C-alpha atoms as a printed R data frame, in Angstrom:
   type eleno elety resid chain resno      x       y      z
1  ATOM     1    CA   UNK     A     1 28.251 -49.712 19.886
2  ATOM     2    CA   UNK     A     2 27.464 -48.375 23.363
3  ATOM     3    CA   UNK     A     3 24.820 -45.652 23.780
4  ATOM     4    CA   UNK     A     4 27.576 -43.054 24.292
5  ATOM     5    CA   UNK     A     5 29.012 -43.988 20.985
6  ATOM     6    CA   UNK     A     6 25.676 -43.603 19.250
7  ATOM     7    CA   UNK     A     7 25.106 -40.181 20.775
8  ATOM     8    CA   UNK     A     8 28.630 -39.070 19.989
9  ATOM     9    CA   UNK     A     9 28.224 -40.298 16.395
10 ATOM    10    CA   UNK     A    10 24.970 -38.334 16.083
11 ATOM    11    CA   UNK     A    11 26.738 -35.208 17.393
12 ATOM    12    CA   UNK     A    12 29.661 -35.717 14.967
13 ATOM    13    CA   UNK     A    13 27.255 -36.213 12.017
14 ATOM    14    CA   UNK     A    14 25.392 -33.034 12.839
15 ATOM    15    CA   UNK     A    15 28.729 -31.064 13.198
16 ATOM    16    CA   UNK     A    16 29.801 -32.532  9.800
17 ATOM    17    CA   UNK     A    17 26.432 -31.343  8.368
18 ATOM    18    CA   UNK     A    18 27.472 -27.851  9.505
19 ATOM    19    CA   UNK     A    19 30.749 -28.120  7.634
20 ATOM    20    CA   UNK     A    20 33.031 -29.119 10.449
21 ATOM    21    CA   UNK     A    21 35.324 -32.142 10.145
22 ATOM    22    CA   UNK     A    22 34.496 -34.151 13.264
23 ATOM    23    CA   UNK     A    23 36.184 -37.250 14.723
24 ATOM    24    CA   UNK     A    24 34.941 -39.653 17.377
25 ATOM    25    CA   UNK     A    25 37.156 -41.480 19.852
26 ATOM    26    CA   UNK     A    26 36.191 -44.076 22.499
27 ATOM    27    CA   UNK     A    27 37.664 -44.087 25.956
28 ATOM    28    CA   UNK     A    28 36.959 -46.390 28.916
29 ATOM    29    CA   UNK     A    29 34.517 -43.961 30.627
30 ATOM    30    CA   UNK     A    30 33.394 -41.697 27.792
31 ATOM    31    CA   UNK     A    31 33.160 -41.085 24.007
32 ATOM    32    CA   UNK     A    32 34.605 -37.801 22.708
33 ATOM    33    CA   UNK     A    33 33.952 -35.760 19.653
34 ATOM    34    CA   UNK     A    34 36.455 -33.175 18.349
35 ATOM    35    CA   UNK     A    35 36.189 -30.805 15.412
36 ATOM    36    CA   UNK     A    36 38.426 -28.113 14.125
37 ATOM    37    CA   UNK     A    37 36.632 -24.772 13.872
38 ATOM    38    CA   UNK     A    38 37.719 -22.453 11.042
39 ATOM    39    CA   UNK     A    39 38.335 -18.768 11.762
40 ATOM    40    CA   UNK     A    40 35.357 -17.626  9.682
41 ATOM    41    CA   UNK     A    41 32.222 -19.025 11.257
42 ATOM    42    CA   UNK     A    42 29.048 -17.001 11.137
43 ATOM    43    CA   UNK     A    43 27.058 -16.245 14.276
44 ATOM    44    CA   UNK     A    44 24.191 -18.396 12.967
45 ATOM    45    CA   UNK     A    45 26.517 -21.418 12.563
46 ATOM    46    CA   UNK     A    46 27.919 -20.877 16.138
47 ATOM    47    CA   UNK     A    47 24.398 -20.972 17.486
48 ATOM    48    CA   UNK     A    48 23.754 -24.212 15.566
49 ATOM    49    CA   UNK     A    49 27.027 -25.690 16.790
50 ATOM    50    CA   UNK     A    50 26.145 -24.851 20.384
51 ATOM    51    CA   UNK     A    51 22.753 -26.503 19.982
52 ATOM    52    CA   UNK     A    52 24.521 -29.624 18.747
53 ATOM    53    CA   UNK     A    53 27.158 -29.871 21.521
54 ATOM    54    CA   UNK     A    54 24.501 -29.032 24.218
55 ATOM    55    CA   UNK     A    55 23.463 -32.601 23.778
56 ATOM    56    CA   UNK     A    56 26.793 -33.840 25.249
57 ATOM    57    CA   UNK     A    57 27.516 -34.235 28.957
58 ATOM    58    CA   UNK     A    58 30.382 -31.698 28.674
59 ATOM    59    CA   UNK     A    59 31.750 -29.496 25.910
60 ATOM    60    CA   UNK     A    60 34.235 -26.731 25.319
61 ATOM    61    CA   UNK     A    61 36.531 -24.932 22.979
62 ATOM    62    CA   UNK     A    62 40.331 -25.109 22.988
63 ATOM    63    CA   UNK     A    63 41.779 -22.117 21.224
64 ATOM    64    CA   UNK     A    64 45.527 -21.617 20.810
65 ATOM    65    CA   UNK     A    65 47.633 -19.494 18.465
66 ATOM    66    CA   UNK     A    66 49.539 -22.617 17.393
67 ATOM    67    CA   UNK     A    67 46.743 -25.116 16.734
68 ATOM    68    CA   UNK     A    68 43.727 -22.890 15.981
69 ATOM    69    CA   UNK     A    69 40.331 -23.760 17.528
70 ATOM    70    CA   UNK     A    70 39.216 -27.243 18.514
71 ATOM    71    CA   UNK     A    71 35.641 -27.878 19.671
72 ATOM    72    CA   UNK     A    72 35.232 -30.814 21.923
73 ATOM    73    CA   UNK     A    73 32.295 -32.691 23.379
74 ATOM    74    CA   UNK     A    74 32.160 -35.675 25.824
75 ATOM    75    CA   UNK     A    75 29.384 -38.192 26.278
76 ATOM    76    CA   UNK     A    76 29.833 -40.284 29.457
77 ATOM    77    CA   UNK     A    77 29.300 -44.030 29.318
78 ATOM    78    CA   UNK     A    78 26.728 -45.527 31.592
79 ATOM    79    CA   UNK     A    79 28.126 -46.580 34.980
80 ATOM    80    CA   UNK     A    80 26.892 -49.794 36.371
81 ATOM    81    CA   UNK     A    81 24.616 -49.287 39.397
82 ATOM    82    CA   UNK     A    82 25.658 -52.505 41.180
83 ATOM    83    CA   UNK     A    83 28.797 -54.544 41.628
84 ATOM    84    CA   UNK     A    84 32.416 -53.357 41.640
85 ATOM    85    CA   UNK     A    85 31.747 -49.872 40.091
86 ATOM    86    CA   UNK     A    86 34.968 -48.183 41.128
87 ATOM    87    CA   UNK     A    87 37.323 -51.096 40.452
88 ATOM    88    CA   UNK     A    88 40.093 -52.223 42.772
89 ATOM    89    CA   UNK     A    89 41.212 -49.637 45.364
90 ATOM    90    CA   UNK     A    90 37.867 -47.695 45.405
91 ATOM    91    CA   UNK     A    91 35.712 -47.948 48.518
92 ATOM    92    CA   UNK     A    92 32.010 -48.461 48.226
């Protein structure tokens, strides 16, 4: 598992420890963690959740009247420092 996957799995485990059902998904350039956030979350739990997702490269909260609240965090995968980093069509 890439380092981003290990970091994302650790974030997901900590969120689960706080009572949130977290899921991890791998993408070509990052690993993401998402968790549904119930309506009744204490201020203390929110502080702990923010401490957890602060370990990610990016994080946020998507809140809609249809789907409730989804917390997300992204851990970027390491980009090679040499070679064809951008792939075809990207200038160096």
